[in-house]
């Protein structure tokens, strides 16, 4: 099996020893995205809604670089420092995805990189 590293300047660069995404066959594994603005590598200002939107915009940029889009996602993992924000994630998610929705898990965590309140990673399957 060959692995292809996916990288784009349209999403935040990796802040550690990992790739933005790795393509193996028709499956793309997208690293977790926090609400970083790609150009400045600073957290998205504003409320949680704006931060969740930024995360989906970042994931979408990586998905496009891999030859897909958000509709190709089959699994999301959502990490929140406050599970009280879960309904807001649901609301914003409906602006980026249509049915059938990807499978998803949501996990409450104590902290995230750079003090972010949300991080989302994904698995995407490209159509042949």
JSON list of C-alpha atoms in Angstrom, two decimals:
[
{"chain": "A", "resi": 1, "resn": "UNK", "atom": "CA", "xyz": [0.00, 0.00, 0.00]},
{"chain": "A", "resi": 2, "resn": "UNK", "atom": "CA", "xyz": [1.25, 3.46, -0.82]},
{"chain": "A", "resi": 3, "resn": "UNK", "atom": "CA", "xyz": [0.56, 6.53, 1.24]},
{"chain": "A", "resi": 4, "resn": "UNK", "atom": "CA", "xyz": [0.16, 9.99, -0.22]},
{"chain": "A", "resi": 5, "resn": "UNK", "atom": "CA", "xyz": [0.67, 13.00, 2.04]},
{"chain": "A", "resi": 6, "resn": "UNK", "atom": "CA", "xyz": [-1.94, 15.73, 1.52]},
{"chain": "A", "resi": 7, "resn": "UNK", "atom": "CA", "xyz": [-0.96, 19.32, 2.22]},
{"chain": "A", "resi": 8, "resn": "UNK", "atom": "CA", "xyz": [-2.46, 22.71, 1.41]},
{"chain": "A", "resi": 9, "resn": "UNK", "atom": "CA", "xyz": [-1.73, 26.32, 2.33]},
{"chain": "A", "resi": 10, "resn": "UNK", "atom": "CA", "xyz": [-5.53, 26.83, 2.48]},
{"chain": "A", "resi": 11, "resn": "UNK", "atom": "CA", "xyz": [-5.58, 25.14, 5.91]},
{"chain": "A", "resi": 12, "resn": "UNK", "atom": "CA", "xyz": [-3.37, 25.65, 8.95]},
{"chain": "A", "resi": 13, "resn": "UNK", "atom": "CA", "xyz": [0.04, 24.04, 8.70]},
{"chain": "A", "resi": 14, "resn": "UNK", "atom": "CA", "xyz": [0.70, 21.18, 11.08]},
{"chain": "A", "resi": 15, "resn": "UNK", "atom": "CA", "xyz": [1.80, 22.35, 14.53]},
{"chain": "A", "resi": 16, "resn": "UNK", "atom": "CA", "xyz": [3.66, 19.14, 15.26]},
{"chain": "A", "resi": 17, "resn": "UNK", "atom": "CA", "xyz": [5.17, 16.09, 13.58]},
{"chain": "A", "resi": 18, "resn": "UNK", "atom": "CA", "xyz": [2.11, 15.04, 11.56]},
{"chain": "A", "resi": 19, "resn": "UNK", "atom": "CA", "xyz": [0.51, 15.60, 8.16]},
{"chain": "A", "resi": 20, "resn": "UNK", "atom": "CA", "xyz": [-2.67, 17.54, 7.41]},
{"chain": "A", "resi": 21, "resn": "UNK", "atom": "CA", "xyz": [-3.97, 14.33, 5.85]},
{"chain": "A", "resi": 22, "resn": "UNK", "atom": "CA", "xyz": [-2.80, 10.97, 4.55]},
{"chain": "A", "resi": 23, "resn": "UNK", "atom": "CA", "xyz": [-4.39, 9.21, 1.59]},
{"chain": "A", "resi": 24, "resn": "UNK", "atom": "CA", "xyz": [-4.24, 5.40, 1.53]},
{"chain": "A", "resi": 25, "resn": "UNK", "atom": "CA", "xyz": [-6.10, 3.93, -1.42]},
{"chain": "A", "resi": 26, "resn": "UNK", "atom": "CA", "xyz": [-9.47, 5.68, -1.67]},
{"chain": "A", "resi": 27, "resn": "UNK", "atom": "CA", "xyz": [-9.48, 6.60, 2.02]},
{"chain": "A", "resi": 28, "resn": "UNK", "atom": "CA", "xyz": [-8.18, 9.90, 3.37]},
{"chain": "A", "resi": 29, "resn": "UNK", "atom": "CA", "xyz": [-7.42, 10.34, 7.08]},
{"chain": "A", "resi": 30, "resn": "UNK", "atom": "CA", "xyz": [-7.62, 14.01, 8.02]},
{"chain": "A", "resi": 31, "resn": "UNK", "atom": "CA", "xyz": [-5.72, 15.23, 11.06]},
{"chain": "A", "resi": 32, "resn": "UNK", "atom": "CA", "xyz": [-7.61, 17.14, 13.71]},
{"chain": "A", "resi": 33, "resn": "UNK", "atom": "CA", "xyz": [-8.30, 20.77, 12.93]},
{"chain": "A", "resi": 34, "resn": "UNK", "atom": "CA", "xyz": [-8.70, 23.47, 15.52]},
{"chain": "A", "resi": 35, "resn": "UNK", "atom": "CA", "xyz": [-10.06, 26.94, 14.66]},
{"chain": "A", "resi": 36, "resn": "UNK", "atom": "CA", "xyz": [-6.76, 28.36, 13.42]},
{"chain": "A", "resi": 37, "resn": "UNK", "atom": "CA", "xyz": [-6.75, 30.99, 10.69]},
{"chain": "A", "resi": 38, "resn": "UNK", "atom": "CA", "xyz": [-4.34, 29.55, 8.08]},
{"chain": "A", "resi": 39, "resn": "UNK", "atom": "CA", "xyz": [-2.65, 32.85, 7.20]},
{"chain": "A", "resi": 40, "resn": "UNK", "atom": "CA", "xyz": [-1.87, 33.94, 10.78]},
{"chain": "A", "resi": 41, "resn": "UNK", "atom": "CA", "xyz": [-1.96, 30.62, 12.65]},
{"chain": "A", "resi": 42, "resn": "UNK", "atom": "CA", "xyz": [-3.99, 32.37, 15.37]},
{"chain": "A", "resi": 43, "resn": "UNK", "atom": "CA", "xyz": [-7.30, 31.21, 16.80]},
{"chain": "A", "resi": 44, "resn": "UNK", "atom": "CA", "xyz": [-10.46, 32.44, 15.11]},
{"chain": "A", "resi": 45, "resn": "UNK", "atom": "CA", "xyz": [-11.80, 35.36, 17.15]},
{"chain": "A", "resi": 46, "resn": "UNK", "atom": "CA", "xyz": [-15.42, 35.48, 18.12]},
{"chain": "A", "resi": 47, "resn": "UNK", "atom": "CA", "xyz": [-17.93, 33.09, 19.55]},
{"chain": "A", "resi": 48, "resn": "UNK", "atom": "CA", "xyz": [-18.00, 29.32, 19.47]},
{"chain": "A", "resi": 49, "resn": "UNK", "atom": "CA", "xyz": [-20.15, 29.33, 16.33]},
{"chain": "A", "resi": 50, "resn": "UNK", "atom": "CA", "xyz": [-17.40, 31.17, 14.42]},
{"chain": "A", "resi": 51, "resn": "UNK", "atom": "CA", "xyz": [-14.80, 28.75, 15.77]},
{"chain": "A", "resi": 52, "resn": "UNK", "atom": "CA", "xyz": [-16.74, 25.66, 14.68]},
{"chain": "A", "resi": 53, "resn": "UNK", "atom": "CA", "xyz": [-17.26, 27.20, 11.24]},
{"chain": "A", "resi": 54, "resn": "UNK", "atom": "CA", "xyz": [-13.51, 27.81, 10.96]},
{"chain": "A", "resi": 55, "resn": "UNK", "atom": "CA", "xyz": [-12.82, 24.16, 11.81]},
{"chain": "A", "resi": 56, "resn": "UNK", "atom": "CA", "xyz": [-15.18, 22.98, 9.05]},
{"chain": "A", "resi": 57, "resn": "UNK", "atom": "CA", "xyz": [-13.65, 25.47, 6.59]},
{"chain": "A", "resi": 58, "resn": "UNK", "atom": "CA", "xyz": [-10.18, 24.11, 7.42]},
{"chain": "A", "resi": 59, "resn": "UNK", "atom": "CA", "xyz": [-11.34, 20.50, 7.03]},
{"chain": "A", "resi": 60, "resn": "UNK", "atom": "CA", "xyz": [-12.98, 21.40, 3.72]},
{"chain": "A", "resi": 61, "resn": "UNK", "atom": "CA", "xyz": [-9.72, 22.91, 2.43]},
{"chain": "A", "resi": 62, "resn": "UNK", "atom": "CA", "xyz": [-7.80, 19.74, 3.24]},
{"chain": "A", "resi": 63, "resn": "UNK", "atom": "CA", "xyz": [-10.56, 17.60, 1.71]},
{"chain": "A", "resi": 64, "resn": "UNK", "atom": "CA", "xyz": [-10.40, 19.61, -1.54]},
{"chain": "A", "resi": 65, "resn": "UNK", "atom": "CA", "xyz": [-6.61, 19.25, -1.63]},
{"chain": "A", "resi": 66, "resn": "UNK", "atom": "CA", "xyz": [-7.15, 15.48, -1.46]},
{"chain": "A", "resi": 67, "resn": "UNK", "atom": "CA", "xyz": [-9.66, 15.52, -4.32]},
{"chain": "A", "resi": 68, "resn": "UNK", "atom": "CA", "xyz": [-12.89, 15.42, -2.31]},
{"chain": "A", "resi": 69, "resn": "UNK", "atom": "CA", "xyz": [-15.15, 17.58, -0.22]},
{"chain": "A", "resi": 70, "resn": "UNK", "atom": "CA", "xyz": [-17.06, 17.46, 3.04]},
{"chain": "A", "resi": 71, "resn": "UNK", "atom": "CA", "xyz": [-19.76, 15.28, 1.46]},
{"chain": "A", "resi": 72, "resn": "UNK", "atom": "CA", "xyz": [-17.17, 12.50, 1.10]},
{"chain": "A", "resi": 73, "resn": "UNK", "atom": "CA", "xyz": [-16.65, 12.34, 4.88]},
{"chain": "A", "resi": 74, "resn": "UNK", "atom": "CA", "xyz": [-17.75, 9.06, 6.45]},
{"chain": "A", "resi": 75, "resn": "UNK", "atom": "CA", "xyz": [-16.62, 9.66, 10.07]},
{"chain": "A", "resi": 76, "resn": "UNK", "atom": "CA", "xyz": [-16.02, 12.66, 12.31]},
{"chain": "A", "resi": 77, "resn": "UNK", "atom": "CA", "xyz": [-14.54, 12.81, 15.79]},
{"chain": "A", "resi": 78, "resn": "UNK", "atom": "CA", "xyz": [-15.44, 15.98, 17.67]},
{"chain": "A", "resi": 79, "resn": "UNK", "atom": "CA", "xyz": [-13.47, 17.03, 20.75]},
{"chain": "A", "resi": 80, "resn": "UNK", "atom": "CA", "xyz": [-14.94, 19.73, 22.98]},
{"chain": "A", "resi": 81, "resn": "UNK", "atom": "CA", "xyz": [-13.63, 21.33, 26.15]},
{"chain": "A", "resi": 82, "resn": "UNK", "atom": "CA", "xyz": [-17.28, 22.04, 27.07]},
{"chain": "A", "resi": 83, "resn": "UNK", "atom": "CA", "xyz": [-19.88, 19.45, 26.08]},
{"chain": "A", "resi": 84, "resn": "UNK", "atom": "CA", "xyz": [-22.47, 22.19, 26.55]},
{"chain": "A", "resi": 85, "resn": "UNK", "atom": "CA", "xyz": [-21.37, 23.36, 23.09]},
{"chain": "A", "resi": 86, "resn": "UNK", "atom": "CA", "xyz": [-22.54, 20.10, 21.51]},
{"chain": "A", "resi": 87, "resn": "UNK", "atom": "CA", "xyz": [-25.94, 21.49, 20.33]},
{"chain": "A", "resi": 88, "resn": "UNK", "atom": "CA", "xyz": [-24.09, 24.37, 18.65]},
{"chain": "A", "resi": 89, "resn": "UNK", "atom": "CA", "xyz": [-21.81, 21.92, 16.82]},
{"chain": "A", "resi": 90, "resn": "UNK", "atom": "CA", "xyz": [-24.95, 20.12, 15.58]},
{"chain": "A", "resi": 91, "resn": "UNK", "atom": "CA", "xyz": [-26.42, 23.40, 14.35]},
{"chain": "A", "resi": 92, "resn": "UNK", "atom": "CA", "xyz": [-23.29, 24.47, 12.48]},
{"chain": "A", "resi": 93, "resn": "UNK", "atom": "CA", "xyz": [-22.74, 20.98, 11.09]},
{"chain": "A", "resi": 94, "resn": "UNK", "atom": "CA", "xyz": [-26.10, 21.12, 9.27]},
{"chain": "A", "resi": 95, "resn": "UNK", "atom": "CA", "xyz": [-24.77, 24.16, 7.37]},
{"chain": "A", "resi": 96, "resn": "UNK", "atom": "CA", "xyz": [-21.87, 22.11, 5.99]},
{"chain": "A", "resi": 97, "resn": "UNK", "atom": "CA", "xyz": [-23.31, 18.61, 5.56]},
{"chain": "A", "resi": 98, "resn": "UNK", "atom": "CA", "xyz": [-26.44, 17.14, 4.07]},
{"chain": "A", "resi": 99, "resn": "UNK", "atom": "CA", "xyz": [-28.00, 13.74, 4.65]},
{"chain": "A", "resi": 100, "resn": "UNK", "atom": "CA", "xyz": [-26.81, 11.08, 4.84]},
{"chain": "A", "resi": 101, "resn": "UNK", "atom": "CA", "xyz": [-24.58, 12.55, 7.54]},
{"chain": "A", "resi": 102, "resn": "UNK", "atom": "CA", "xyz": [-21.23, 11.00, 8.41]},
{"chain": "A", "resi": 103, "resn": "UNK", "atom": "CA", "xyz": [-20.93, 8.83, 11.49]},
{"chain": "A", "resi": 104, "resn": "UNK", "atom": "CA", "xyz": [-19.70, 10.86, 14.44]},
{"chain": "A", "resi": 105, "resn": "UNK", "atom": "CA", "xyz": [-18.39, 10.70, 17.97]},
{"chain": "A", "resi": 106, "resn": "UNK", "atom": "CA", "xyz": [-18.20, 13.59, 20.42]},
{"chain": "A", "resi": 107, "resn": "UNK", "atom": "CA", "xyz": [-15.79, 13.55, 23.34]},
{"chain": "A", "resi": 108, "resn": "UNK", "atom": "CA", "xyz": [-15.35, 15.96, 26.21]},
{"chain": "A", "resi": 109, "resn": "UNK", "atom": "CA", "xyz": [-11.70, 16.77, 26.86]},
{"chain": "A", "resi": 110, "resn": "UNK", "atom": "CA", "xyz": [-9.84, 18.79, 29.49]},
{"chain": "A", "resi": 111, "resn": "UNK", "atom": "CA", "xyz": [-7.80, 20.84, 27.02]},
{"chain": "A", "resi": 112, "resn": "UNK", "atom": "CA", "xyz": [-6.87, 21.17, 23.34]},
{"chain": "A", "resi": 113, "resn": "UNK", "atom": "CA", "xyz": [-3.81, 22.56, 21.55]},
{"chain": "A", "resi": 114, "resn": "UNK", "atom": "CA", "xyz": [-3.31, 26.34, 21.65]},
{"chain": "A", "resi": 115, "resn": "UNK", "atom": "CA", "xyz": [-6.22, 26.69, 24.08]},
{"chain": "A", "resi": 116, "resn": "UNK", "atom": "CA", "xyz": [-8.83, 25.84, 21.44]},
{"chain": "A", "resi": 117, "resn": "UNK", "atom": "CA", "xyz": [-12.34, 24.88, 22.55]},
{"chain": "A", "resi": 118, "resn": "UNK", "atom": "CA", "xyz": [-13.02, 22.51, 19.62]},
{"chain": "A", "resi": 119, "resn": "UNK", "atom": "CA", "xyz": [-11.09, 20.08, 17.43]},
{"chain": "A", "resi": 120, "resn": "UNK", "atom": "CA", "xyz": [-12.47, 17.81, 14.73]},
{"chain": "A", "resi": 121, "resn": "UNK", "atom": "CA", "xyz": [-10.76, 15.07, 12.74]},
{"chain": "A", "resi": 122, "resn": "UNK", "atom": "CA", "xyz": [-12.27, 13.07, 9.91]},
{"chain": "A", "resi": 123, "resn": "UNK", "atom": "CA", "xyz": [-12.10, 10.09, 7.61]},
{"chain": "A", "resi": 124, "resn": "UNK", "atom": "CA", "xyz": [-13.05, 10.61, 3.98]},
{"chain": "A", "resi": 125, "resn": "UNK", "atom": "CA", "xyz": [-13.63, 8.07, 1.21]},
{"chain": "A", "resi": 126, "resn": "UNK", "atom": "CA", "xyz": [-13.17, 9.28, -2.35]},
{"chain": "A", "resi": 127, "resn": "UNK", "atom": "CA", "xyz": [-15.48, 8.07, -5.09]},
{"chain": "A", "resi": 128, "resn": "UNK", "atom": "CA", "xyz": [-13.85, 5.92, -7.76]}
]
